[in-house]
Amino acid sequence: KFKRIGVVGAGNMGSMMTLAFAELGLDVSVWDVQKHNVDQVLGYAKQAKTSKGKVDGFYDIDKFVKSLDQAERKLFMFSITHGDPADSVLSMIKHDLKRGDIILDGGNENYRRTERRQRELKPLGVSWIGMGVSGGYQSARRGPSLSPGGDRNAIEDVLPFLEMYAAKDRRTGLPCVTYIGPGGAGHFVKMIHNGIEGGMLSTVCEAWALLNQGLGLQYEEIGDIFEQWNSHGELKETYLVQIGSEICRTKKTPQGDYKGEGKSEANGYVLDDVLDKVVQDDDGTEGTPFWTIMDTAARHVAAPTLAAGHYLRVASGNREERIKVAQKLGVPKPRPLSSVKDKGKFVETLRRAVYCTFLASFCQGLEVISNASDAEGWNIDMGKCIQIWRAGCIIQEEYIADLLQPVLSNSKTTIRNIKQIDGVAAELHRNYDSLKQIVMLATEGDHYIPAMSATLEYLKYCGGTMLPTKFMEAEMDFFGAHAYDKPGVPGEDPGKVAKGAHHYEWRPAQ
Ligand code: 6PG
């Protein structure tokens, strides 16, 4: 249906999309506010041998939009920074938009802003589709995981093209794209993908540090372990573990410096050049991990693994402050795990703890999706969410996908609590002791395990029948007449979320 597409933004992602679209046979018009980005993508396109479509670069946005006008309907792919930049480009092209035009917003945008733009464009008959694009610039070139949400008819019109572009499930060949739901559902699902990604990233780096500083293993040895983990069992085909093994083995080459900012010494590992600082853009006040944590709290879904991963990142980002605090706190540094006599056994226990924490991350993310889907009326098929996360994206985890997809796809009702799925509960139960052992050993050696320790507590309290919150409730009733429910009273015990029925005057007024 569409012969030409207009790509807005020729940064890492937009330039790779441009090449991929041309390879799929579309003519591409590409515009960027930075002239050199346009020149760069035109340079890449010249070298691309497999292109079937033409690539035309534009420095002038009006000429860019005009180039799309020959077709009955214009199709855009936005690949620019969320928030103000997206609003500003929209305002520049809005007067040229016509009924039937479609804008795919592939940025990591806040789903509420997506919904605002959908409302703004609806009277014009223009569809703004909030579409998660996952997998980084390399997947953008070869085929990412896509989560489009918004007007269903418009999405169905572009779906054949998106299916060609998307990554394919290695086993079934199915494309990793589907209509997610109306409104901001697509960007919401991508936001949660990134929240899960945060929990998993924290877990992998915790495991890496335990192997390196706890067991004293060399990078190459850790690379071998990650490769084994990734080759079979519960961590097979797990993207973050797989790239972890490559990172551990990557040695510096004189050509290797990304963006050519000086040549590194051609000796040693690239990892040795990487500081322990993961900065969030916009001072952390924007961005998908942050929005995920805000949303889990707003929807009353416990997601401590995702939050712990995010807070580790937040604290890591301000290295200057951290170094000053370190001098005052004098927290002990991680020590070799001298009590570990059988390294092989420890590595296996750690593998299970990592898997258990990954699975908990999925539970937490999916519970937010299911909750939001109900509350917003999105009717998201969670089995399809797992399907689109099978290839192309950052949270690919084959074993977990195999565990979850059949149940979520076949369920007639929305599953609000993923831990109630028998198979999931059995897996969490089976690996609980491994997680506990790792948390104990790591704590003893003063290692960093925010995501794993948060997951241990999460499993304890989400599956606990007599929590210490009995005392919290009493204190709150004491100072705030919070009111409590009583044991054994029908309707109250077990009871669902409801305000307590009883108040006691613990300290009668004098
Ligand atoms: C993906 C990633 C990607 C990632 C950003 C980092 O699915 O490809 O999730 O979108 O989130 O590269 O973004 P933040 O710095 O905002 O976390």
XYZ file of C-alpha atoms and ligand atoms in Angstrom:
527
model
C 0.000 0.000 0.000
C 2.773 2.412 0.883
C 5.583 3.010 -1.604
C 7.420 5.737 0.301
C 7.996 6.457 3.954
C 9.277 9.615 5.616
C 11.775 9.026 8.391
C 12.019 11.870 10.872
C 15.372 11.726 12.641
C 18.538 10.170 11.273
C 20.337 9.367 14.500
C 21.447 5.836 15.427
C 17.973 4.358 15.129
C 16.520 6.478 12.308
C 19.496 5.937 10.019
C 19.357 2.180 10.493
C 15.587 2.180 9.886
C 16.153 4.177 6.704
C 18.526 1.524 5.350
C 16.246 -1.318 6.425
C 13.162 0.255 4.813
C 15.034 0.822 1.555
C 16.156 -2.782 1.651
C 12.531 -3.848 2.048
C 11.708 -1.990 -1.159
C 10.281 1.300 0.109
C 11.549 4.619 -1.146
C 12.627 6.623 1.872
C 12.642 10.356 2.467
C 14.740 11.203 5.467
C 15.013 14.466 7.382
C 16.948 15.452 10.462
C 17.411 18.756 12.225
C 21.169 18.055 12.045
C 22.430 18.328 8.482
C 25.370 15.993 9.125
C 23.011 13.203 10.223
C 21.267 13.450 6.852
C 24.621 13.432 5.039
C 25.743 10.438 7.065
C 22.694 8.317 6.264
C 22.973 9.255 2.573
C 26.570 8.060 2.713
C 25.510 4.760 4.268
C 22.740 4.380 1.674
C 25.213 4.882 -1.181
C 27.294 2.000 0.134
C 24.324 -0.287 0.781
C 24.350 -2.925 -1.907
C 21.061 -4.621 -1.078
C 18.786 -1.559 -1.302
C 15.726 -1.957 -3.465
C 14.249 1.443 -2.648
C 15.696 4.947 -3.114
C 16.889 7.096 -0.207
C 16.398 10.859 -0.514
C 17.789 13.147 2.163
C 16.270 16.515 3.100
C 17.580 19.444 5.128
C 14.324 21.334 4.709
C 11.327 19.876 6.484
C 8.754 21.354 4.078
C 10.467 19.808 1.074
C 10.682 16.567 3.042
C 6.924 16.526 3.639
C 6.225 17.496 0.003
C 8.259 14.497 -1.174
C 5.666 12.269 0.481
C 2.743 14.102 -1.089
C 2.670 12.110 -4.339
C 0.987 9.276 -2.493
C -2.652 9.274 -1.465
C -1.633 8.889 2.172
C 1.589 9.900 3.852
C 3.426 7.495 6.142
C 5.983 8.756 8.645
C 8.312 7.058 11.057
C 9.398 9.337 13.884
C 12.693 8.366 15.404
C 13.470 11.343 17.574
C 13.678 12.147 21.248
C 10.413 11.929 23.138
C 8.704 14.963 24.631
C 9.361 18.463 23.269
C 11.358 17.453 20.156
C 8.504 15.206 18.965
C 5.943 17.951 19.697
C 8.000 20.525 17.890
C 8.373 18.424 14.708
C 4.676 17.597 14.812
C 3.847 21.300 14.968
C 6.124 21.912 11.944
C 4.412 19.317 9.747
C 0.877 19.489 11.094
C -0.431 21.930 8.478
C 0.600 19.501 5.726
C -1.104 16.466 7.229
C -4.230 15.099 5.558
C -6.951 12.615 6.399
C -5.585 9.073 6.278
C -1.944 10.003 6.994
C -0.179 7.815 9.528
C 2.615 8.714 11.871
C 4.438 5.869 13.574
C 6.205 7.247 16.618
C 9.069 4.847 17.272
C 10.549 6.814 20.186
C 10.434 5.767 23.829
C 7.544 8.110 24.487
C 5.372 8.451 27.556
C 2.041 6.820 26.717
C 0.044 9.742 28.099
C 1.753 12.109 25.635
C 1.029 9.623 22.871
C -2.637 9.743 23.813
C -2.553 13.545 23.870
C -1.185 13.622 20.299
C -3.763 11.057 19.200
C -6.516 13.325 20.532
C -4.929 16.350 18.863
C -4.768 14.654 15.430
C -8.063 12.782 15.515
C -10.146 15.713 14.200
C -7.797 15.827 11.181
C -8.314 12.123 10.516
C -4.581 11.552 11.071
C -3.446 8.496 13.044
C -0.629 8.868 15.535
C 0.604 5.386 16.374
C 2.739 5.001 19.497
C 5.070 2.198 18.584
C 7.737 0.669 20.791
C 10.851 -0.235 18.802
C 13.171 -2.497 20.697
C 16.587 -3.949 20.119
C 18.848 -0.937 19.682
C 20.370 0.290 16.438
C 21.494 -3.157 15.330
C 17.957 -4.545 15.472
C 16.672 -1.355 13.844
C 18.797 -2.387 10.859
C 18.057 -6.125 10.849
C 14.573 -6.246 12.373
C 13.416 -5.037 15.780
C 10.575 -6.030 18.067
C 7.663 -3.659 17.487
C 4.664 -2.790 19.653
C 2.263 -0.473 17.812
C -0.746 0.933 19.637
C -3.497 3.308 18.569
C -6.081 3.345 15.793
C -6.581 -0.296 14.814
C -7.475 0.303 11.171
C -4.395 2.411 10.592
C -2.200 -0.190 12.268
C -3.723 -2.940 10.156
C -2.959 -0.906 7.049
C 0.744 -0.811 7.916
C 0.949 -4.244 9.540
C 2.039 -6.122 6.378
C 4.984 -3.726 6.103
C 5.759 -3.932 9.830
C 5.619 -7.723 9.667
C 8.231 -7.696 6.914
C 10.426 -5.339 8.926
C 10.097 -6.924 12.376
C 12.421 -9.555 13.810
C 11.232 -13.130 13.315
C 10.876 -15.764 15.994
C 13.745 -18.183 15.261
C 11.615 -21.282 15.694
C 8.262 -20.356 14.220
C 9.264 -17.576 11.852
C 6.443 -15.443 13.280
C 7.084 -11.700 13.170
C 7.677 -9.908 16.458
C 4.965 -7.330 15.930
C 1.253 -7.245 16.613
C -1.505 -4.742 17.192
C -1.156 -4.149 20.940
C -4.254 -2.119 21.683
C -5.810 1.326 21.345
C -4.527 4.634 22.722
C -1.151 4.537 24.368
C -1.090 0.733 24.763
C 1.873 0.256 22.407
C 4.127 2.764 24.126
C 2.963 1.428 27.493
C 4.067 -2.087 26.596
C 7.442 -0.758 25.419
C 7.783 1.199 28.669
C 7.218 -1.995 30.649
C 9.624 -3.889 28.386
C 12.225 -1.326 29.430
C 11.267 -1.706 33.093
C 11.834 -5.460 32.829
C 15.058 -4.696 30.978
C 16.161 -2.621 34.008
C 15.567 -5.528 36.395
C 17.425 -7.932 34.105
C 20.328 -5.561 33.460
C 20.846 -5.146 37.182
C 20.757 -8.910 37.682
C 23.344 -9.601 34.972
C 25.731 -6.975 36.308
C 25.287 -8.281 39.875
C 26.119 -11.807 38.641
C 29.107 -10.541 36.644
C 30.532 -8.778 39.712
C 30.002 -11.836 41.946
C 31.940 -13.965 39.455
C 34.666 -11.369 38.972
C 35.183 -9.961 42.464
C 33.621 -12.766 44.487
C 35.107 -15.814 42.785
C 38.073 -13.929 41.290
C 37.333 -15.155 37.749
C 38.934 -13.518 34.716
C 36.774 -11.853 32.073
C 37.339 -14.698 29.603
C 36.227 -17.260 32.205
C 33.076 -15.261 32.883
C 32.531 -15.036 29.131
C 32.651 -18.847 28.989
C 30.180 -19.155 31.870
C 27.737 -16.726 30.273
C 28.055 -18.581 26.987
C 27.220 -21.867 28.697
C 24.288 -20.284 30.499
C 23.048 -18.973 27.192
C 23.383 -22.264 25.343
C 20.886 -24.403 27.262
C 18.563 -24.542 30.243
C 16.651 -21.701 31.822
C 18.907 -18.947 30.470
C 19.149 -20.216 26.913
C 18.773 -17.594 24.196
C 18.784 -14.783 26.722
C 19.996 -11.725 24.857
C 21.541 -9.884 27.813
C 23.489 -12.982 28.891
C 24.593 -13.603 25.311
C 25.926 -10.071 24.790
C 27.398 -10.336 28.306
C 29.630 -13.174 27.128
C 30.739 -11.092 24.132
C 31.454 -8.075 26.335
C 33.661 -10.195 28.612
C 35.782 -11.278 25.657
C 36.032 -8.070 23.670
C 39.589 -6.788 23.445
C 40.483 -3.297 22.361
C 41.603 -2.687 18.810
C 42.946 0.590 17.442
C 39.879 0.812 15.181
C 37.415 -0.038 17.884
C 36.642 3.312 19.481
C 33.038 4.170 18.770
C 32.568 7.594 17.185
C 36.346 7.793 16.752
C 36.947 9.827 19.889
C 40.614 8.975 20.118
C 42.169 5.560 19.806
C 42.358 3.370 22.874
C 45.490 1.545 23.745
C 45.332 -1.578 21.629
C 45.792 -3.732 24.703
C 43.420 -5.209 27.220
C 39.660 -5.411 27.446
C 37.203 -2.723 26.477
C 35.375 -3.409 29.730
C 38.378 -2.014 31.615
C 37.649 1.357 30.006
C 34.031 1.443 31.169
C 33.215 3.408 34.316
C 30.554 2.193 36.753
C 28.235 5.071 35.885
C 24.893 4.635 34.083
C 23.458 8.096 33.608
C 19.789 8.643 32.808
C 19.103 11.415 30.324
C 17.142 14.469 31.454
C 18.467 14.121 35.022
C 16.343 11.029 35.477
C 13.092 13.005 35.343
C 12.175 11.395 32.030
C 12.567 7.983 30.510
C 10.992 4.581 30.400
C 12.551 3.000 33.520
C 11.519 5.983 35.619
C 7.985 6.001 34.143
C 7.673 2.280 34.795
C 8.454 2.708 38.469
C 6.015 5.626 38.739
C 3.334 3.555 37.039
C 3.804 0.462 39.192
C 3.315 2.601 42.281
C 0.288 4.378 40.818
C -1.344 1.071 39.908
C -0.522 -0.599 43.240
C 1.593 -3.324 41.691
C 4.626 -4.436 43.687
C 7.639 -4.346 41.348
C 10.673 -4.206 43.642
C 13.069 -5.977 41.264
C 12.443 -3.387 38.572
C 12.694 -0.566 41.114
C 15.893 -1.939 42.666
C 17.525 -2.158 39.240
C 16.493 1.392 38.468
C 17.713 2.803 41.787
C 21.077 1.087 41.348
C 21.326 2.892 38.024
C 20.244 6.203 39.559
C 22.810 5.957 42.374
C 25.526 4.868 39.945
C 24.913 7.877 37.700
C 26.125 10.477 40.181
C 29.631 9.161 40.652
C 30.931 12.447 41.992
C 28.498 12.423 44.910
C 28.964 8.700 45.439
C 32.705 9.105 45.918
C 32.195 11.794 48.551
C 29.601 9.690 50.399
C 31.876 6.639 50.194
C 34.534 8.481 52.204
C 32.056 9.202 54.984
C 30.077 5.952 55.055
C 33.056 3.658 54.899
C 30.882 0.794 53.663
C 33.074 -2.303 53.266
C 34.138 -3.161 49.715
C 33.126 -6.501 48.175
C 35.494 -9.258 49.268
C 36.411 -12.601 47.728
C 33.863 -15.247 48.684
C 36.306 -17.281 50.726
C 33.628 -19.609 52.095
C 32.874 -20.851 48.567
C 34.867 -24.063 48.189
C 33.111 -25.520 45.164
C 33.165 -22.829 42.463
C 31.223 -24.961 39.978
C 28.406 -25.416 42.457
C 28.333 -21.694 43.197
C 28.140 -20.872 39.495
C 25.167 -23.220 39.106
C 23.431 -21.716 42.149
C 24.041 -18.256 40.745
C 22.617 -19.289 37.356
C 19.411 -20.349 39.055
C 19.272 -17.167 41.143
C 19.677 -15.091 37.983
C 16.893 -17.016 36.279
C 14.612 -16.648 39.297
C 15.220 -12.878 39.318
C 14.582 -12.642 35.566
C 11.328 -14.527 36.022
C 10.303 -12.239 38.881
C 11.051 -9.243 36.611
C 8.676 -10.645 33.984
C 6.002 -11.313 36.630
C 6.199 -7.738 37.850
C 6.152 -6.193 34.379
C 3.300 -8.362 33.128
C 1.256 -7.674 36.246
C 1.482 -3.947 35.525
C 0.445 -4.542 31.907
C -2.534 -6.668 32.905
C -3.580 -4.151 35.514
C -3.270 -1.216 33.108
C -4.985 -3.105 30.316
C -8.054 -3.588 32.492
C -8.045 -0.092 33.914
C -7.543 1.647 30.542
C -9.804 -0.732 28.582
C -6.928 -1.709 26.243
C -7.678 -5.421 26.162
C -4.023 -6.342 25.653
C -3.330 -9.949 24.697
C -0.427 -10.750 27.004
C 0.410 -13.929 25.083
C 1.115 -11.674 22.104
C 3.338 -9.458 24.252
C 5.488 -12.508 24.928
C 5.416 -13.342 21.209
C 6.820 -9.949 20.218
C 9.521 -10.256 22.879
C 10.822 -13.529 21.417
C 13.282 -11.920 19.014
C 14.724 -8.538 18.166
C 14.332 -7.051 21.631
C 16.497 -6.683 24.720
C 14.496 -8.923 27.088
C 14.497 -12.036 24.871
C 14.496 -15.026 27.217
C 13.388 -18.181 25.464
C 12.707 -20.408 28.454
C 10.564 -17.788 30.182
C 8.732 -17.102 26.915
C 8.015 -20.836 26.558
C 6.784 -20.957 30.131
C 4.487 -17.959 29.866
C 3.209 -17.743 26.315
C 0.976 -20.854 26.198
C -0.751 -19.991 29.478
C -1.203 -16.317 28.698
C -2.397 -17.021 25.154
C -4.942 -19.620 26.192
C -6.336 -17.902 29.243
C -9.953 -16.844 28.823
C -9.679 -14.308 31.614
C -7.031 -11.694 32.335
C -4.410 -13.096 34.657
C -3.741 -10.329 37.147
C -1.197 -12.190 39.254
C 1.364 -14.035 37.153
C 2.698 -15.845 40.238
C -0.604 -17.690 40.465
C 0.144 -19.536 37.235
C 1.044 -23.068 38.346
C 4.113 -23.379 36.108
C 5.445 -19.993 37.186
C 4.869 -20.682 40.884
C 6.632 -24.046 40.532
C 9.643 -22.385 38.888
C 9.903 -19.658 41.515
C 9.558 -22.285 44.253
C 12.203 -24.550 42.669
C 14.785 -21.759 42.534
C 13.989 -19.965 45.780
C 16.718 -21.712 47.766
C 19.354 -20.883 45.174
C 18.363 -17.242 45.280
C 18.482 -17.280 49.076
C 21.936 -18.873 49.131
C 23.306 -16.302 46.710
C 21.814 -13.450 48.713
C 23.323 -14.824 51.928
C 26.772 -15.443 50.476
C 26.837 -12.125 48.648
C 25.683 -10.239 51.746
C 28.382 -11.871 53.822
C 30.997 -10.700 51.317
C 29.493 -7.174 51.001
C 28.662 -7.632 47.317
C 26.071 -5.602 45.409
C 22.864 -7.519 44.825
C 19.980 -5.014 44.749
C 17.809 -6.871 42.224
C 18.462 -10.338 43.593
C 17.931 -9.377 47.237
C 14.792 -7.393 46.352
C 13.493 -10.448 44.514
C 14.082 -12.707 47.507
C 12.050 -10.363 49.711
C 9.422 -10.023 46.978
C 8.885 -13.772 46.868
C 8.751 -13.907 50.650
C 6.175 -11.196 51.059
C 4.112 -11.880 47.959
C 3.739 -15.473 49.079
C 3.645 -14.869 52.842
C 0.609 -15.618 55.004
C 1.586 -13.757 58.166
C 3.492 -10.607 57.325
C 4.912 -8.144 59.829
C 2.400 -5.651 58.404
C 0.094 -6.796 61.199
C 2.135 -4.451 63.347
C 2.210 -1.728 60.687
C -1.585 -1.827 60.549
C -1.806 -1.556 64.344
C 0.534 1.441 64.404
C -1.436 3.134 61.642
C -4.703 2.503 63.415
C -3.139 3.915 66.593
C -2.013 7.226 65.077
C -4.420 7.615 62.192
C -7.536 5.505 62.853
C -6.553 3.616 59.712
C -8.883 0.738 60.682
C -8.042 -2.947 60.348
C -9.614 -6.256 59.413
C -9.790 -9.147 61.871
C -8.602 -12.735 61.538
C -11.295 -15.265 60.757
C -14.044 -12.735 59.985
C -15.854 -13.677 56.741
C -15.454 -10.951 54.145
C -12.417 -9.605 55.982
C -10.163 -12.675 56.150
C -8.789 -13.395 53.573
C -10.624 -10.532 51.846
C -9.453 -8.413 48.926
C -8.124 -4.885 48.897
C -10.550 -2.880 51.019
C -10.346 -0.438 53.847
C -10.373 -2.116 57.254
C -13.597 -2.315 59.209
C -12.460 -1.916 62.818
C -10.799 0.831 64.765
C -9.565 0.614 68.325
C -8.917 3.580 70.612
C -5.460 2.321 71.619
C -4.817 5.287 73.878
C -8.208 6.642 74.950
C -8.317 10.419 74.946
C -7.633 11.823 78.433
C 15.424 -1.230 23.553
C 15.955 -0.479 24.706
C 16.201 0.964 24.417
C 16.752 1.577 25.677
C 17.491 2.839 25.469
C 18.033 3.380 26.772
O 14.415 -1.870 23.754
O 16.042 -1.201 22.506
O 15.053 -0.606 25.750
O 15.020 1.558 23.989
O 15.732 1.774 26.554
O 18.561 2.614 24.615
O 17.103 4.190 27.264
P 17.148 4.802 28.709
O 18.480 5.415 28.877
O 16.044 5.790 28.698
O 16.889 3.692 29.675
